[in-house]
Short mmCIF file of C-alpha atoms and ligand atoms in Angstrom, two decimals:
data_model
loop_
_atom_site.label_atom_id
_atom_site.label_comp_id
_atom_site.label_asym_id
_atom_site.label_seq_id
_atom_site.Cartn_x
_atom_site.Cartn_y
_atom_site.Cartn_z
CA ILE B 570 -12.70 -20.73 -2.17
CA VAL B 571 -15.46 -18.30 -3.16
CA ARG B 572 -16.74 -18.26 0.42
CA THR B 573 -13.42 -16.75 1.50
CA VAL B 574 -14.70 -13.49 0.05
CA SER B 575 -17.58 -12.20 2.15
CA GLY B 576 -18.38 -8.75 0.83
CA VAL B 577 -17.55 -5.73 -1.29
CA ALA B 578 -17.60 -2.15 0.01
CA ILE B 579 -17.39 1.15 -1.86
CA ASP B 580 -15.96 4.43 -0.52
CA LYS B 581 -16.34 7.40 -2.87
CA ASP B 582 -15.44 10.05 -0.29
CA GLN B 583 -11.67 9.92 -0.65
CA ALA B 584 -9.13 11.66 -2.86
CA ARG B 585 -5.49 10.70 -3.34
CA VAL B 586 -2.45 12.92 -2.84
CA ALA B 587 1.24 12.02 -3.10
CA ILE B 588 4.56 13.67 -2.28
CA LEU B 589 7.28 12.38 -4.59
CA ASP B 590 11.02 11.86 -4.31
CA ILE B 591 11.57 12.66 -0.66
CA PRO B 592 14.81 11.63 1.05
CA ASP B 593 14.59 7.99 2.15
CA GLN B 594 15.94 8.87 5.59
CA PRO B 595 14.74 8.11 9.12
CA GLY B 596 12.42 10.80 10.42
CA VAL B 597 11.13 12.05 7.08
CA ALA B 598 7.79 10.24 7.16
CA GLY B 599 7.35 11.26 10.80
CA LYS B 600 7.83 14.91 9.87
CA ILE B 601 5.23 14.60 7.12
CA MET B 602 2.67 12.84 9.32
CA GLN B 603 3.14 15.33 12.13
CA ALA B 604 2.53 18.24 9.75
CA LEU B 605 -0.71 16.61 8.60
CA ALA B 606 -1.76 15.74 12.15
CA ASP B 607 -1.11 19.34 13.24
CA LYS B 608 -3.65 20.46 10.62
CA HIS B 609 -6.09 17.84 12.00
CA ILE B 610 -6.18 16.10 8.64
CA VAL B 611 -7.46 12.55 9.07
CA ILE B 612 -5.40 10.23 6.91
CA ASP B 613 -7.17 7.20 5.46
CA MET B 614 -4.54 5.16 3.59
CA ILE B 615 -0.77 5.61 3.62
CA MET B 616 1.33 3.88 0.98
CA GLN B 617 5.07 3.85 0.47
CA ALA B 618 6.23 1.22 -2.01
CA PHE B 619 9.51 0.34 -3.75
CA HIS B 620 11.13 3.45 -5.25
CA PRO B 621 13.33 2.98 -8.34
CA THR B 622 16.04 5.24 -6.94
CA SER B 623 17.96 4.21 -3.84
CA GLY B 624 17.94 7.08 -1.34
CA LEU B 625 14.57 8.41 -2.47
CA SER B 626 11.02 7.51 -1.60
CA SER B 627 7.46 8.63 -2.36
CA ILE B 628 4.41 8.50 -0.13
CA THR B 629 0.79 8.35 -1.30
CA PHE B 630 -2.13 9.23 0.97
CA THR B 631 -5.86 9.02 0.66
CA VAL B 632 -7.77 11.71 2.53
CA HIS B 633 -11.38 12.78 2.74
CA GLN B 634 -12.29 14.96 -0.22
CA SER B 635 -12.98 17.90 2.11
CA ASP B 636 -9.31 17.75 3.23
CA VAL B 637 -7.67 17.70 -0.20
CA LYS B 638 -6.88 21.43 -0.35
CA ASP B 639 -5.31 21.43 3.13
CA THR B 640 -3.38 18.25 2.36
CA ILE B 641 -1.96 19.66 -0.87
CA ALA B 642 -1.08 22.92 0.90
CA THR B 643 0.65 21.11 3.80
CA LEU B 644 2.62 18.79 1.54
CA SER B 645 3.55 21.64 -0.81
CA GLU B 646 4.99 23.57 2.13
CA LEU B 647 7.08 20.54 3.06
CA LYS B 648 8.08 19.91 -0.54
CA ASP B 649 10.72 22.65 -0.57
CA LYS B 650 12.01 21.85 2.92
CA LEU B 651 12.44 18.19 1.97
CA GLY B 652 13.61 18.71 -1.60
CA ALA B 653 10.70 16.65 -2.93
CA SER B 654 10.12 16.80 -6.67
CA GLU B 655 6.36 17.28 -6.66
CA VAL B 656 2.98 16.92 -4.99
CA LEU B 657 0.34 15.12 -7.05
CA SER B 658 -3.37 14.91 -6.38
CA ASP B 659 -6.39 13.21 -7.92
CA PRO B 660 -9.91 13.68 -6.58
CA ASP B 661 -11.44 11.16 -8.97
CA ILE B 662 -11.08 8.00 -6.95
CA ALA B 663 -13.28 5.42 -5.28
CA LYS B 664 -12.06 2.62 -3.03
CA VAL B 665 -13.59 -0.75 -3.82
CA SER B 666 -12.69 -3.14 -1.00
CA ILE B 667 -13.09 -6.89 -1.06
CA ILE B 668 -13.38 -8.23 2.45
CA GLY B 669 -12.80 -11.77 3.58
CA ALA B 670 -10.99 -13.98 6.03
CA GLY B 671 -7.75 -15.47 4.80
CA LEU B 672 -7.52 -13.55 1.56
CA ALA B 673 -3.77 -13.53 1.90
CA GLY B 674 -3.23 -17.23 1.40
CA GLN B 675 -5.08 -17.30 -1.89
CA PRO B 676 -3.00 -16.11 -4.88
CA GLY B 677 -5.94 -16.65 -7.19
CA ILE B 678 -8.22 -14.12 -5.54
CA ALA B 679 -6.33 -11.01 -6.59
CA ALA B 680 -5.93 -12.53 -10.05
CA ILE B 681 -9.71 -12.96 -10.31
CA VAL B 682 -10.41 -9.42 -9.10
CA PHE B 683 -7.83 -7.75 -11.32
CA SER B 684 -8.71 -9.79 -14.42
CA THR B 685 -12.45 -9.25 -13.89
CA LEU B 686 -11.97 -5.48 -13.84
CA GLY B 687 -9.43 -5.63 -16.67
CA GLU B 688 -11.81 -7.51 -18.95
CA ALA B 689 -14.45 -4.85 -18.32
CA GLY B 690 -12.00 -2.11 -19.25
CA ILE B 691 -11.94 -0.71 -15.71
CA ASN B 692 -8.54 0.72 -14.82
CA MET B 693 -7.09 0.31 -11.33
CA LYS B 694 -5.38 3.50 -10.20
CA MET B 695 -4.08 2.03 -6.95
CA ILE B 696 -3.99 -1.31 -5.16
CA SER B 697 -3.46 -2.12 -1.50
CA THR B 698 -3.88 -5.46 0.20
CA SER B 699 -3.73 -6.98 3.66
CA GLU B 700 -4.72 -10.41 5.00
CA MET B 701 -8.32 -9.40 5.48
CA LYS B 702 -8.91 -6.85 2.76
CA LEU B 703 -8.05 -6.20 -0.88
CA THR B 704 -8.63 -2.59 -1.87
CA VAL B 705 -8.55 -1.41 -5.47
CA VAL B 706 -8.90 2.26 -6.34
CA VAL B 707 -10.79 3.13 -9.53
CA ALA B 708 -12.37 6.27 -10.96
CA LYS B 709 -15.58 7.25 -9.15
CA GLY B 710 -17.61 6.50 -12.26
CA ASP B 711 -16.36 2.90 -12.34
CA ALA B 712 -17.06 2.06 -8.69
CA GLU B 713 -20.56 0.59 -8.89
CA LYS B 714 -19.76 -1.43 -11.99
CA ALA B 715 -16.54 -2.72 -10.41
CA ALA B 716 -18.36 -3.79 -7.25
CA LYS B 717 -21.09 -5.50 -9.27
CA LEU B 718 -18.59 -7.44 -11.39
CA ILE B 719 -16.66 -8.57 -8.32
CA HIS B 720 -19.89 -9.61 -6.59
CA LYS B 721 -20.70 -11.70 -9.64
CA ALA B 722 -17.20 -13.19 -9.94
CA PHE B 723 -17.36 -14.46 -6.36
CA GLU B 724 -21.05 -15.39 -6.49
CA LEU B 725 -21.76 -13.16 -3.51
CA ASP B 726 -25.43 -12.74 -4.36
CA THR B 727 -26.11 -16.47 -4.42
CA ILE X 400 -6.02 6.96 22.61
CA VAL X 401 -3.18 4.60 23.53
CA ARG X 402 -5.66 1.76 24.06
CA THR X 403 -6.60 1.99 20.39
CA VAL X 404 -3.35 0.18 19.67
CA SER X 405 -3.56 -3.39 20.95
CA GLY X 406 -0.43 -5.13 19.71
CA VAL X 407 2.68 -5.23 17.55
CA ALA X 408 3.57 -8.20 15.32
CA ILE X 409 6.79 -8.96 13.44
CA ASP X 410 7.11 -10.96 10.21
CA LYS X 411 10.67 -11.58 9.06
CA ASP X 412 9.81 -14.21 6.44
CA GLN X 413 9.01 -11.87 3.56
CA ALA X 414 11.02 -10.27 0.79
CA ARG X 415 9.90 -7.44 -1.49
CA VAL X 416 9.88 -7.43 -5.29
CA ALA X 417 8.61 -4.75 -7.67
CA ILE X 418 7.96 -4.44 -11.39
CA LEU X 419 8.37 -0.84 -12.52
CA ASP X 420 6.87 1.32 -15.22
CA ILE X 421 4.23 -1.01 -16.60
CA PRO X 422 1.42 0.34 -18.79
CA ASP X 423 -1.34 1.78 -16.62
CA GLN X 424 -3.97 -0.04 -18.66
CA PRO X 425 -6.88 -2.31 -17.70
CA GLY X 426 -5.85 -5.95 -17.61
CA VAL X 427 -2.17 -5.43 -16.89
CA ALA X 428 -2.31 -6.20 -13.18
CA GLY X 429 -4.54 -9.18 -13.89
CA LYS X 430 -1.96 -10.57 -16.29
CA ILE X 431 0.77 -10.18 -13.68
CA MET X 432 -1.24 -11.78 -10.88
CA GLN X 433 -2.27 -14.69 -13.10
CA ALA X 434 1.36 -15.37 -14.02
CA LEU X 435 2.27 -15.45 -10.30
CA ALA X 436 -0.75 -17.59 -9.42
CA ASP X 437 0.15 -20.04 -12.19
CA LYS X 438 3.51 -20.55 -10.47
CA HIS X 439 1.67 -21.10 -7.18
CA ILE X 440 3.43 -18.12 -5.64
CA VAL X 441 1.52 -16.92 -2.59
CA ILE X 442 1.45 -13.14 -2.58
CA ASP X 443 1.44 -11.41 0.80
CA MET X 444 1.13 -7.66 0.13
CA ILE X 445 0.34 -5.92 -3.14
CA MET X 446 0.95 -2.19 -3.47
CA GLN X 447 0.34 0.14 -6.37
CA ALA X 448 0.59 3.80 -5.43
CA PHE X 449 0.62 7.14 -7.29
CA HIS X 450 3.07 7.00 -10.23
CA PRO X 451 4.69 10.29 -11.32
CA THR X 452 4.04 9.56 -15.00
CA SER X 453 0.50 9.39 -16.32
CA GLY X 454 0.07 6.19 -18.31
CA LEU X 455 2.60 4.23 -16.27
CA SER X 456 2.36 2.35 -13.02
CA SER X 457 4.53 0.20 -10.74
CA ILE X 458 3.50 -2.68 -8.51
CA THR X 459 5.32 -3.84 -5.38
CA PHE X 460 4.77 -7.28 -3.86
CA THR X 461 5.92 -8.99 -0.72
CA VAL X 462 6.38 -12.73 -1.02
CA HIS X 463 7.76 -15.45 1.20
CA GLN X 464 11.56 -15.51 1.04
CA SER X 465 11.46 -19.01 -0.46
CA ASP X 466 9.50 -17.61 -3.43
CA VAL X 467 11.76 -14.68 -4.28
CA LYS X 468 13.68 -16.43 -7.09
CA ASP X 469 10.48 -17.62 -8.79
CA THR X 470 8.86 -14.21 -8.36
CA ILE X 471 11.81 -12.39 -9.90
CA ALA X 472 11.90 -14.91 -12.76
CA THR X 473 8.16 -14.61 -13.44
CA LEU X 474 8.18 -10.81 -13.35
CA SER X 475 11.34 -10.65 -15.47
CA GLU X 476 9.64 -12.78 -18.13
CA LEU X 477 6.70 -10.38 -18.13
CA LYS X 478 8.97 -7.34 -18.10
CA ASP X 479 9.76 -7.52 -21.81
CA LYS X 480 6.20 -8.41 -22.82
CA LEU X 481 4.87 -5.41 -20.88
CA GLY X 482 7.66 -2.99 -21.67
CA ALA X 483 8.42 -2.55 -17.97
CA SER X 484 11.65 -0.74 -17.12
CA GLU X 485 12.92 -3.07 -14.39
CA VAL X 486 12.29 -5.66 -11.72
CA LEU X 487 13.68 -4.78 -8.27
CA SER X 488 14.04 -7.05 -5.27
CA ASP X 489 15.16 -6.73 -1.66
CA PRO X 490 15.29 -9.70 0.71
CA ASP X 491 16.28 -7.61 3.72
CA ILE X 492 12.85 -6.70 5.03
CA ALA X 493 10.71 -7.33 8.09
CA LYS X 494 7.08 -6.30 8.47
CA VAL X 495 6.30 -4.62 11.78
CA SER X 496 2.53 -4.35 12.12
CA ILE X 497 0.66 -2.29 14.64
CA ILE X 498 -2.78 -3.69 15.23
CA GLY X 499 -5.73 -1.90 16.71
CA ALA X 500 -9.37 -1.04 16.24
CA GLY X 501 -10.08 2.31 14.70
CA LEU X 502 -6.53 3.20 13.77
CA ALA X 503 -7.79 4.99 10.71
CA GLY X 504 -9.54 7.80 12.51
CA GLN X 505 -6.46 8.80 14.48
CA PRO X 506 -4.00 10.97 12.51
CA GLY X 507 -1.65 11.07 15.46
CA ILE X 508 -0.98 7.34 15.58
CA ALA X 509 1.03 7.11 12.36
CA ALA X 510 2.87 10.28 13.38
CA ILE X 511 3.85 8.65 16.70
CA VAL X 512 4.99 5.42 15.01
CA PHE X 513 6.97 7.13 12.25
CA SER X 514 8.58 9.70 14.56
CA THR X 515 9.46 7.05 17.15
CA LEU X 516 11.31 5.02 14.55
CA GLY X 517 12.80 8.12 12.97
CA GLU X 518 14.27 9.33 16.26
CA ALA X 519 15.90 5.92 16.73
CA GLY X 520 17.47 6.14 13.28
CA ILE X 521 15.37 3.24 11.96
CA ASN X 522 14.52 3.69 8.29
CA MET X 523 11.12 2.66 6.93
CA LYS X 524 11.48 0.99 3.54
CA MET X 525 7.75 0.66 2.96
CA ILE X 526 4.49 1.68 4.63
CA SER X 527 0.99 0.29 4.21
CA THR X 528 -2.06 1.09 6.29
CA SER X 529 -5.69 0.04 6.62
CA GLU X 530 -8.33 0.81 9.26
CA MET X 531 -7.20 -2.04 11.50
CA LYS X 532 -3.49 -2.30 10.80
CA LEU X 533 -0.48 -0.08 10.19
CA THR X 534 2.43 -1.99 8.65
CA VAL X 535 5.90 -0.53 8.36
CA VAL X 536 8.67 -2.42 6.59
CA VAL X 537 12.19 -2.09 7.98
CA ALA X 538 15.46 -3.97 7.58
CA LYS X 539 15.41 -7.37 9.33
CA GLY X 540 18.03 -6.19 11.80
CA ASP X 541 15.82 -3.30 12.93
CA ALA X 542 12.64 -5.32 13.51
CA GLU X 543 12.95 -6.20 17.20
CA LYS X 544 14.13 -2.71 18.14
CA ALA X 545 11.28 -1.13 16.12
CA ALA X 546 8.69 -3.35 17.81
CA LYS X 547 10.12 -2.59 21.26
CA LEU X 548 10.09 1.17 20.67
CA ILE X 549 6.51 1.08 19.39
CA HIS X 550 5.45 -1.05 22.38
CA LYS X 551 6.99 1.57 24.64
CA ALA X 552 5.48 4.54 22.77
CA PHE X 553 1.97 3.11 23.18
CA GLU X 554 2.57 1.78 26.69
CA LEU X 555 1.58 -1.72 25.57
CA ASP X 556 3.47 -3.43 28.36
CA THR X 557 1.68 -1.51 31.09
C1 LIG Q 1511 10.60 7.97 3.25
C2 LIG Q 1511 10.40 7.77 4.70
O1 LIG Q 1511 9.49 6.73 4.94
C3 LIG Q 1511 11.70 7.45 5.45
N1 LIG Q 1511 12.27 6.25 4.95
C4 LIG Q 1511 11.42 7.36 6.94
O2 LIG Q 1511 11.71 6.37 7.52
O3 LIG Q 1511 10.88 8.25 7.53
C1 LIG Q 1512 -1.14 -1.02 -13.57
C2 LIG Q 1512 -2.39 -1.84 -13.48
O1 LIG Q 1512 -2.89 -1.86 -12.16
C3 LIG Q 1512 -3.49 -1.39 -14.41
N1 LIG Q 1512 -3.89 -0.05 -14.11
C4 LIG Q 1512 -4.65 -2.35 -14.33
O2 LIG Q 1512 -5.73 -1.93 -14.05
O3 LIG Q 1512 -4.51 -3.52 -14.49
#
């Protein structure tokens, strides 16, 4: 099972920005993406999860740190047009990604990663997974320690 | 640019479940994952985005439809222990995934996908992206139409 995980990567160049409580209607996300694309902002991650209120949604992006100002400006412009409640941003993030084939079929892997970081007092600000990659977002200052602990938990140095 | 996108896949076997307003503290996600792993529930996607309230977080999962009852039960048990506000579930989802190398560097691709669906009146319930895959979650009844429209938008049949 430990050989399912093949490596850990760190990306400290991103920042996260979110636009909250937008109408959960067809075309809204397209409008937002087009506005960002028009400003030539390269989007790294896009996340839209379950919103507590039916009819509303929120979208979180990660962008390169050099694009944070433009991203906040673009989303803030849209905020009024869309009736969104707010635009949030946080530059203090690092993506720690665990890469491996067939991660998806193994419920225990995320449990190991999350508990390992939890026991070390490292807080996860965001989480995003796919079949090949589990990405946790922590504060920049926690990135190296998080990667080291995960390496150790999956015996990647042996 | 259109050759960056190589295929579209549909997965209609998932359901989504979320636990809302949990403490944004180290160890919390680990506790949740361990409880699910103990029940042998295979988790497909895990999403934790930007929460409007500092100190709180929400986590959304997709699980196989046959695991929805157990997932809701497990999360509901944890809900009181963690002080979470609610557990939400929605069985009417299909994952439509656009696969391609180097998706991440292309801001226009998500804009094309989201606008294409938006113009057809197809609502996106969730969105999750990585460098190699863009996954949108729509109602099961919209899946085939969404995949067809995306195929057409990226000229994948030509
Ligand atoms: C919120 C946003 O994703 C909307 N549901 C759309 O489909 O564009
Ligand atoms: C909410 C949950 O992800 C928490 N921040 C943790 O690190 O476990």
